[in-house]
Amino acid sequence: MKLNIAIIQLDIIWENIQQNLDVLESMFNELDDSIDLVLLPEMFLTGFSMNIEQIAVSIDGVEVVKLKEWSKKKNLAILGSLAVKKNDKVYNSALFIKPNGEITIYNKRHLFRMGEEDNYFEKGDHRTIVDFKGIRIMPQICYDLRFPVWSRNRNDYDLLVYMANWPGSRQKVWNVLLEARAIENQSYTVGINRVGEGGGIKYLGGSKLVDYKGIVVKDLELNSNAYCVLQLDINKQNNFRTKFPAHQDSDEFNIL
């Protein structure tokens, strides 16, 4: 089993949904037909803003309809996070959009209290794993990266994806933790970060793919809009897990 992924590292225009949609539409029109899955950063239409009255969208709104149209037109899946309103609550939601229009949602579990995210957004309460083309994918969002129990692989996923707006002041932490998550879970791990400036915070990017042995396969250029296509070989990963079955000795636990 193989999966062709496109990582898009964006300079997100602060709180401007339409301009970000325009930029992305131009990029999607140029995507190669071989791509199976496009990966976008956290809150890719607005940046990491707490101005929820302005930035929150509906799952049935025009913005998500547009993403579904791109997915269908290019016959690929899209994964990225948005501020999504549901009833009277707002979630930092990762949307996995399939070409057939099906959407799977993961709501961010660990809200970044230092940025007051917990004062504006509702906390997610369950892990989500999506099956796409026979490959099991688990989405996570930014601050989730610091909490390894939440991402522990119970032999239930093949690809771990972190969408982020991770500040440049903590770039070393980003690099180290992505490699750690890949090693401990014996899983391909992708981190998609933004670049540029938003809300007075500088972002360097550093999006990357780390393989199931903790080896960095691709590290995107810092401080630059960047795009790359990579192929994941799940059979090789499965063979490694069979030869080195560390997961069989992992500790049992429950998440409250």
mmCIF file of C-alpha atoms in Angstrom, residues 53-245:
data_model
loop_
_atom_site.group_PDB
_atom_site.id
_atom_site.type_symbol
_atom_site.label_atom_id
_atom_site.label_comp_id
_atom_site.label_asym_id
_atom_site.label_seq_id
_atom_site.Cartn_x
_atom_site.Cartn_y
_atom_site.Cartn_z
ATOM 1 C CA GLU A 53 -17.134 35.816 15.845
ATOM 2 C CA GLN A 54 -15.270 36.699 12.655
ATOM 3 C CA ILE A 55 -13.434 33.497 11.785
ATOM 4 C CA ALA A 56 -15.753 30.607 12.721
ATOM 5 C CA VAL A 57 -17.442 28.818 9.819
ATOM 6 C CA SER A 58 -20.261 26.300 9.574
ATOM 7 C CA ILE A 59 -19.669 22.713 8.478
ATOM 8 C CA ASP A 60 -22.391 23.371 5.881
ATOM 9 C CA GLY A 61 -21.086 26.818 4.941
ATOM 10 C CA VAL A 62 -19.728 28.069 1.625
ATOM 11 C CA GLU A 63 -16.115 27.635 2.745
ATOM 12 C CA VAL A 64 -16.447 23.910 3.392
ATOM 13 C CA VAL A 65 -18.566 23.491 0.248
ATOM 14 C CA LYS A 66 -15.668 24.984 -1.714
ATOM 15 C CA LEU A 67 -13.207 22.520 -0.169
ATOM 16 C CA LYS A 68 -15.528 19.637 -1.046
ATOM 17 C CA GLU A 69 -15.688 20.870 -4.636
ATOM 18 C CA TRP A 70 -11.880 20.901 -4.890
ATOM 19 C CA SER A 71 -11.690 17.434 -3.377
ATOM 20 C CA LYS A 72 -14.182 16.034 -5.883
ATOM 21 C CA LYS A 73 -12.702 17.858 -8.883
ATOM 22 C CA LYS A 74 -9.131 16.699 -8.191
ATOM 23 C CA ASN A 75 -10.175 13.274 -6.812
ATOM 24 C CA LEU A 76 -8.140 13.674 -3.642
ATOM 25 C CA ALA A 77 -8.720 14.016 0.081
ATOM 26 C CA ILE A 78 -8.055 17.208 2.050
ATOM 27 C CA LEU A 79 -7.034 17.463 5.702
ATOM 28 C CA GLY A 80 -6.650 20.721 7.606
ATOM 29 C CA SER A 81 -8.183 22.536 10.564
ATOM 30 C CA LEU A 82 -10.712 25.370 10.791
ATOM 31 C CA ALA A 83 -12.619 27.191 13.495
ATOM 32 C CA VAL A 84 -16.002 25.462 13.178
ATOM 33 C CA LYS A 85 -19.172 26.560 14.924
ATOM 34 C CA LYS A 86 -21.726 23.995 16.002
ATOM 35 C CA ASN A 87 -24.849 25.273 17.726
ATOM 36 C CA ASP A 88 -23.539 27.812 20.248
ATOM 37 C CA LYS A 89 -20.023 26.349 20.504
ATOM 38 C CA VAL A 90 -16.834 26.711 18.444
ATOM 39 C CA TYR A 91 -14.253 23.982 17.938
ATOM 40 C CA ASN A 92 -10.772 23.916 16.422
ATOM 41 C CA SER A 93 -11.730 21.120 14.045
ATOM 42 C CA ALA A 94 -9.632 19.053 11.676
ATOM 43 C CA LEU A 95 -11.745 18.178 8.639
ATOM 44 C CA PHE A 96 -10.881 15.107 6.595
ATOM 45 C CA ILE A 97 -12.736 15.600 3.319
ATOM 46 C CA LYS A 98 -12.997 12.694 0.876
ATOM 47 C CA PRO A 99 -13.730 13.052 -2.860
ATOM 48 C CA ASN A 100 -17.196 11.567 -2.363
ATOM 49 C CA GLY A 101 -18.068 14.480 -0.050
ATOM 50 C CA GLU A 102 -17.813 12.516 3.190
ATOM 51 C CA ILE A 103 -16.328 14.558 6.062
ATOM 52 C CA THR A 104 -14.769 13.166 9.239
ATOM 53 C CA ILE A 105 -14.122 15.601 12.081
ATOM 54 C CA TYR A 106 -11.518 15.609 14.841
ATOM 55 C CA ASN A 107 -11.926 18.328 17.484
ATOM 56 C CA LYS A 108 -8.679 19.475 19.079
ATOM 57 C CA ARG A 109 -8.255 17.908 22.504
ATOM 58 C CA HIS A 110 -5.468 20.046 24.010
ATOM 59 C CA LEU A 111 -6.359 23.718 23.828
ATOM 60 C CA PHE A 112 -3.423 26.128 24.086
ATOM 61 C CA ARG A 113 -4.123 27.881 27.374
ATOM 62 C CA MET A 114 -1.095 30.191 27.014
ATOM 63 C CA GLY A 115 -2.865 31.685 23.994
ATOM 64 C CA GLU A 116 -6.252 31.599 25.788
ATOM 65 C CA GLU A 117 -7.601 29.095 23.263
ATOM 66 C CA ASP A 118 -9.388 27.323 26.112
ATOM 67 C CA ASN A 119 -11.399 30.505 26.791
ATOM 68 C CA TYR A 120 -12.887 30.587 23.293
ATOM 69 C CA PHE A 121 -12.978 27.030 21.961
ATOM 70 C CA GLU A 122 -14.585 23.826 23.177
ATOM 71 C CA LYS A 123 -12.333 20.886 23.997
ATOM 72 C CA GLY A 124 -12.560 17.688 21.952
ATOM 73 C CA ASP A 125 -13.246 14.484 23.849
ATOM 74 C CA HIS A 126 -12.233 11.625 21.547
ATOM 75 C CA ARG A 127 -9.549 10.478 19.130
ATOM 76 C CA THR A 128 -10.425 10.115 15.481
ATOM 77 C CA ILE A 129 -8.970 7.681 12.960
ATOM 78 C CA VAL A 130 -9.929 7.847 9.288
ATOM 79 C CA ASP A 131 -9.655 4.951 6.871
ATOM 80 C CA PHE A 132 -8.675 6.219 3.420
ATOM 81 C CA LYS A 133 -7.688 3.860 0.627
ATOM 82 C CA GLY A 134 -7.040 1.157 3.210
ATOM 83 C CA ILE A 135 -4.650 3.378 5.195
ATOM 84 C CA ARG A 136 -5.539 4.450 8.734
ATOM 85 C CA ILE A 137 -4.843 8.124 9.428
ATOM 86 C CA MET A 138 -4.997 9.892 12.788
ATOM 87 C CA PRO A 139 -5.270 13.715 12.760
ATOM 88 C CA GLN A 140 -3.913 15.794 15.638
ATOM 89 C CA ILE A 141 -3.661 19.567 16.032
ATOM 90 C CA CYS A 142 -0.660 21.638 17.172
ATOM 91 C CA TYR A 143 -0.537 21.608 21.015
ATOM 92 C CA ASP A 144 -1.620 17.932 20.916
ATOM 93 C CA LEU A 145 1.984 17.226 19.892
ATOM 94 C CA ARG A 146 3.147 17.742 23.483
ATOM 95 C CA PHE A 147 0.935 14.960 24.848
ATOM 96 C CA PRO A 148 2.165 11.490 23.823
ATOM 97 C CA VAL A 149 -0.528 9.504 25.626
ATOM 98 C CA TRP A 150 -3.180 11.021 23.349
ATOM 99 C CA SER A 151 -1.332 9.891 20.216
ATOM 100 C CA ARG A 152 -0.253 6.451 21.462
ATOM 101 C CA ASN A 153 -0.475 3.975 18.620
ATOM 102 C CA ARG A 154 -2.448 0.942 19.726
ATOM 103 C CA ASN A 155 -1.740 -0.665 16.387
ATOM 104 C CA ASP A 156 -4.761 1.273 15.117
ATOM 105 C CA TYR A 157 -3.213 3.779 12.683
ATOM 106 C CA ASP A 158 -0.593 3.993 9.926
ATOM 107 C CA LEU A 159 -0.088 7.743 9.590
ATOM 108 C CA LEU A 160 -0.019 10.423 12.286
ATOM 109 C CA VAL A 161 -0.661 14.002 11.118
ATOM 110 C CA TYR A 162 -0.097 17.201 13.102
ATOM 111 C CA MET A 163 -1.546 20.433 11.684
ATOM 112 C CA ALA A 164 -0.041 23.452 13.408
ATOM 113 C CA ASN A 165 0.530 27.152 13.894
ATOM 114 C CA TRP A 166 3.714 26.484 15.877
ATOM 115 C CA PRO A 167 5.680 29.654 16.789
ATOM 116 C CA GLY A 168 9.256 30.002 15.579
ATOM 117 C CA SER A 169 10.422 30.679 19.139
ATOM 118 C CA ARG A 170 9.778 26.996 19.895
ATOM 119 C CA GLN A 171 11.026 25.508 16.630
ATOM 120 C CA LYS A 172 13.463 23.141 18.344
ATOM 121 C CA VAL A 173 10.621 21.650 20.378
ATOM 122 C CA TRP A 174 8.614 21.101 17.187
ATOM 123 C CA ASN A 175 11.505 19.232 15.561
ATOM 124 C CA VAL A 176 12.284 17.035 18.560
ATOM 125 C CA LEU A 177 8.687 16.088 19.354
ATOM 126 C CA LEU A 178 7.795 15.141 15.782
ATOM 127 C CA GLU A 179 10.716 12.722 15.703
ATOM 128 C CA ALA A 180 9.800 11.380 19.141
ATOM 129 C CA ARG A 181 6.173 10.739 18.152
ATOM 130 C CA ALA A 182 7.324 8.870 15.036
ATOM 131 C CA ILE A 183 9.759 6.686 16.967
ATOM 132 C CA GLU A 184 7.498 5.768 19.870
ATOM 133 C CA ASN A 185 4.533 5.015 17.617
ATOM 134 C CA GLN A 186 6.525 3.371 14.798
ATOM 135 C CA SER A 187 4.521 5.440 12.372
ATOM 136 C CA TYR A 188 4.991 7.863 9.531
ATOM 137 C CA THR A 189 4.465 11.262 11.143
ATOM 138 C CA VAL A 190 3.803 14.509 9.292
ATOM 139 C CA GLY A 191 3.909 17.995 10.771
ATOM 140 C CA ILE A 192 2.398 20.824 8.688
ATOM 141 C CA ASN A 193 3.226 24.272 10.013
ATOM 142 C CA ARG A 194 2.508 27.756 8.700
ATOM 143 C CA VAL A 195 4.995 30.526 7.901
ATOM 144 C CA GLY A 196 4.814 34.319 8.101
ATOM 145 C CA GLU A 197 3.300 36.431 10.851
ATOM 146 C CA GLY A 198 -0.125 36.395 12.427
ATOM 147 C CA GLY A 199 -1.424 38.178 15.497
ATOM 148 C CA GLY A 200 2.063 39.476 16.227
ATOM 149 C CA ILE A 201 3.612 35.976 16.283
ATOM 150 C CA LYS A 202 6.339 34.821 13.879
ATOM 151 C CA TYR A 203 6.078 31.369 12.301
ATOM 152 C CA LEU A 204 9.004 29.672 10.564
ATOM 153 C CA GLY A 205 7.373 26.633 8.984
ATOM 154 C CA GLY A 206 9.649 23.615 9.171
ATOM 155 C CA SER A 207 6.934 21.231 7.976
ATOM 156 C CA LYS A 208 8.308 17.718 7.684
ATOM 157 C CA LEU A 209 7.787 14.028 7.139
ATOM 158 C CA VAL A 210 9.411 11.657 9.627
ATOM 159 C CA ASP A 211 9.353 7.930 8.957
ATOM 160 C CA TYR A 212 8.559 5.042 11.311
ATOM 161 C CA LYS A 213 12.212 4.824 12.415
ATOM 162 C CA GLY A 214 12.411 8.510 13.304
ATOM 163 C CA ILE A 215 14.347 9.474 10.177
ATOM 164 C CA VAL A 216 13.453 12.846 8.656
ATOM 165 C CA VAL A 217 12.498 12.079 5.058
ATOM 166 C CA LYS A 218 11.697 15.657 4.070
ATOM 167 C CA ASP A 219 12.130 18.972 5.848
ATOM 168 C CA LEU A 220 10.571 21.956 4.086
ATOM 169 C CA GLU A 221 12.458 25.217 3.816
ATOM 170 C CA LEU A 222 12.039 27.700 6.648
ATOM 171 C CA ASN A 223 10.424 31.113 6.151
ATOM 172 C CA SER A 224 8.954 30.205 2.797
ATOM 173 C CA ASN A 225 5.683 29.194 1.200
ATOM 174 C CA ALA A 226 6.545 25.625 0.310
ATOM 175 C CA TYR A 227 4.958 22.617 -1.313
ATOM 176 C CA CYS A 228 6.106 19.047 -1.791
ATOM 177 C CA VAL A 229 4.726 15.656 -2.819
ATOM 178 C CA LEU A 230 5.897 12.526 -1.009
ATOM 179 C CA GLN A 231 5.057 8.846 -1.212
ATOM 180 C CA LEU A 232 4.478 6.739 1.893
ATOM 181 C CA ASP A 233 5.129 2.998 1.652
ATOM 182 C CA ILE A 234 2.906 1.430 4.295
ATOM 183 C CA ASN A 235 4.094 -2.089 3.466
ATOM 184 C CA LYS A 236 7.652 -1.156 4.472
ATOM 185 C CA GLN A 237 6.319 0.310 7.709
ATOM 186 C CA ASN A 238 4.323 -2.850 8.430
ATOM 187 C CA ASN A 239 7.383 -5.004 7.779
ATOM 188 C CA PHE A 240 9.405 -2.931 10.254
ATOM 189 C CA ARG A 241 6.689 -3.241 12.892
ATOM 190 C CA THR A 242 6.672 -7.015 12.389
ATOM 191 C CA LYS A 243 10.441 -7.293 12.763
ATOM 192 C CA PHE A 244 10.559 -4.895 15.725
ATOM 193 C CA PRO A 245 7.163 -5.268 17.475
#
